[in-house]
Tab-separated table of C-alpha atoms in Angstrom:
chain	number	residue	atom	x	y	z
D	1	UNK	CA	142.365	50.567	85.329
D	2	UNK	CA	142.072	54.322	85.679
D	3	UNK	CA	139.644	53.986	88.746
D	4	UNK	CA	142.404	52.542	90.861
D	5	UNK	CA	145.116	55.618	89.581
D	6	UNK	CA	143.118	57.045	92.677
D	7	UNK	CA	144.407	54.294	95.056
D	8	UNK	CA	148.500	54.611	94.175
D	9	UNK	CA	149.339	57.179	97.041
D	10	UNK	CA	147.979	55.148	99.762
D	11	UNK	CA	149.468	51.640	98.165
D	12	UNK	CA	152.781	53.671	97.849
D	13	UNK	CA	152.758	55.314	101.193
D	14	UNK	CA	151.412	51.530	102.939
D	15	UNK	CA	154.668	49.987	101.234
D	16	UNK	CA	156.829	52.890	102.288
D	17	UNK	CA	155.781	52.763	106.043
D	18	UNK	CA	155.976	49.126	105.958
D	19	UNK	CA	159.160	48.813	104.375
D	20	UNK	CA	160.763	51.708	106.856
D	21	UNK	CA	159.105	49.977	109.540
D	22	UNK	CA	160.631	46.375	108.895
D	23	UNK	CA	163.791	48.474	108.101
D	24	UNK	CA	164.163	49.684	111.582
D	25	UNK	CA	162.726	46.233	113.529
D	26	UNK	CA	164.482	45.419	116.660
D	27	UNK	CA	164.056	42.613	119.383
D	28	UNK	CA	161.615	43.984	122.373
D	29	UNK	CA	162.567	44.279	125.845
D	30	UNK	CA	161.324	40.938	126.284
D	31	UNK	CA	163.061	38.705	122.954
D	32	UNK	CA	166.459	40.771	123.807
D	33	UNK	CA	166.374	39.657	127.280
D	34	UNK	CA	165.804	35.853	125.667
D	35	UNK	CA	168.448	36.727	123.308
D	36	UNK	CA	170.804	37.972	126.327
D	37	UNK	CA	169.628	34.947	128.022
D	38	UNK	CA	170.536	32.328	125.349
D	39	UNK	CA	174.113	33.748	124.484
D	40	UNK	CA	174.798	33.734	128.784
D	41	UNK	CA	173.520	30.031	128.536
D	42	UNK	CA	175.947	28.913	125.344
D	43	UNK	CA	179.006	30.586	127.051
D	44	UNK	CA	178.820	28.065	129.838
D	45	UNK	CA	178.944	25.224	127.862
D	46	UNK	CA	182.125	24.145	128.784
D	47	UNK	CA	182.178	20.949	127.744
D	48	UNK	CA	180.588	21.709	124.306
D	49	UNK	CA	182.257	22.557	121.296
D	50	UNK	CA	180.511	24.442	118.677
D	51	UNK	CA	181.882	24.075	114.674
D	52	UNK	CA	181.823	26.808	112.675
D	53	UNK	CA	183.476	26.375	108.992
D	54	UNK	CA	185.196	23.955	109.889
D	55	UNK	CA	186.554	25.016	113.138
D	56	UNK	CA	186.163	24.195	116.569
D	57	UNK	CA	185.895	27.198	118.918
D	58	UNK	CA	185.050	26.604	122.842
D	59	UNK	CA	181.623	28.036	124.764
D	60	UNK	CA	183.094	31.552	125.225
D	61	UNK	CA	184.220	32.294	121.631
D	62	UNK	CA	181.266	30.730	120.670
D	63	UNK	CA	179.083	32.999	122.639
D	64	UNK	CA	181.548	36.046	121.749
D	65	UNK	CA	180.523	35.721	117.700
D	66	UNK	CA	176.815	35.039	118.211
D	67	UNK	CA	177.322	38.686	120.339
D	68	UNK	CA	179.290	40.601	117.601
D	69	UNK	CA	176.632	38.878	114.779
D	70	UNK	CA	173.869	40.131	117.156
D	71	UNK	CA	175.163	43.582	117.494
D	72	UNK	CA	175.645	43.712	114.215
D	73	UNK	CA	172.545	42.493	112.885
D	74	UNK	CA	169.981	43.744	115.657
D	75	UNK	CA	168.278	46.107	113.580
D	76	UNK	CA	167.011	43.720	111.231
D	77	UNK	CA	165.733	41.427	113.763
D	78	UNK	CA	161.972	41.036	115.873
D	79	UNK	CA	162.375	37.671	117.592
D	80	UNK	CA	164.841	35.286	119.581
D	81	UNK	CA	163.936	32.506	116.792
D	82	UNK	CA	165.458	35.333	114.179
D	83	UNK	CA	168.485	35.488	116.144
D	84	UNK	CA	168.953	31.891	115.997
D	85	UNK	CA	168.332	31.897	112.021
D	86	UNK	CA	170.740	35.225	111.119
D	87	UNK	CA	173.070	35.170	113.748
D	88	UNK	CA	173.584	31.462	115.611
D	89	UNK	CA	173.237	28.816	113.026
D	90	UNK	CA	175.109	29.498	109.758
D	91	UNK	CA	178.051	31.646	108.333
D	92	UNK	CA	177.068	34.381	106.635
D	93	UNK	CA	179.937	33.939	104.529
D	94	UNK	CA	179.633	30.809	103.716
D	95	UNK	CA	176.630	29.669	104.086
D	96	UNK	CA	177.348	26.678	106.281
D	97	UNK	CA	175.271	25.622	108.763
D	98	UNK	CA	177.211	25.889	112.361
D	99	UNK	CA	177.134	22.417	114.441
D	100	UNK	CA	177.246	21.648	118.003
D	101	UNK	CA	179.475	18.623	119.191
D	102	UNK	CA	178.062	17.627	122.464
D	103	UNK	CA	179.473	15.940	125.429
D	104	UNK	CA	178.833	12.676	124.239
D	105	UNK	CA	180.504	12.994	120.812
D	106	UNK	CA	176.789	13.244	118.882
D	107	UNK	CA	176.903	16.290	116.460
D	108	UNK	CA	173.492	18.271	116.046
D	109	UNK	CA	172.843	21.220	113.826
D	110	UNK	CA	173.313	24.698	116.070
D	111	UNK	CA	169.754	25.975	114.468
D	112	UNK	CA	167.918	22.958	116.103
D	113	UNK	CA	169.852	22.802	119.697
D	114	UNK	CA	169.531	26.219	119.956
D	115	UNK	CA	166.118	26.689	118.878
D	116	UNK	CA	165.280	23.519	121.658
D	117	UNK	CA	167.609	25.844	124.541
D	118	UNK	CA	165.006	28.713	123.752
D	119	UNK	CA	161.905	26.471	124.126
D	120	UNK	CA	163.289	25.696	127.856
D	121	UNK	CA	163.859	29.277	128.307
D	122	UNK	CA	160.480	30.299	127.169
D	123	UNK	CA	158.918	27.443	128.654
D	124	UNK	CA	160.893	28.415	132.419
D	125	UNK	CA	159.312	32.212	131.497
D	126	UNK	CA	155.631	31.022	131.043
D	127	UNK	CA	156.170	28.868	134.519
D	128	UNK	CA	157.670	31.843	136.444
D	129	UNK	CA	155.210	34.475	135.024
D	130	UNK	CA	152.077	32.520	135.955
């Protein structure tokens, strides 16, 4: 055991960096402009209706709390698929998962729609790119 008493600085100093690193993760230029992208794309939705705790809320207000989460929680966040998970799909209060009522009538899960609506969007990126 004592020939490793050499190693604890490094292990400590790895964890530390890592940990401040993870601490201060944001979205690149690239996954905000997805992220951007995505919230723009739910807010004309007009004919959706997205349930949140019970509630219905319209396109706009939808889009308006999936902004103020992402504000919020931006700093603990690398990718548009995190976004979906911390700050589109459940309450944090709760813990219920948000829905999506779609023009038909047929409820889906927010997480999965939205995580299909970023798919498209990555898949139109990939096209356009090359």
């Amino acid at each position: 055991m004592a020939s490793f008493t050499h190693l604890r600085p490094a292990l400590l100093a790895l964890v530390l960096g890592a940990s401040a690193f993870l601490a201060h993760a944001t979205p690149s230029d690239t996954e905000d402009k997805l992220i951007d992208t995505l919230i723009q794309r739910v807010s004309k939705m007009s004919s959706m209706i997205f349930l949140r705790n019970g509630s219905e809320y319209n396109a706009s207000d939808a889009a308006k709390h999936m902004q103020a989460k992402y504000d919020y929680f931006k700093k603990e966040l690398v990718t548009a698929e995190d976004f979906i998970e911390r700050c589109a799909s459940r309450s944090e209060v709760t813990g219920q998962p948000y829905k999506v009522k779609l023009t038909d009538g047929a409820v889906r899960d927010a997480n999965e729609f939205l995580n299909s609506e970023l798919r498209a969007l990555r898949q139109r990126a990939r096209k356009a790119s090359g």
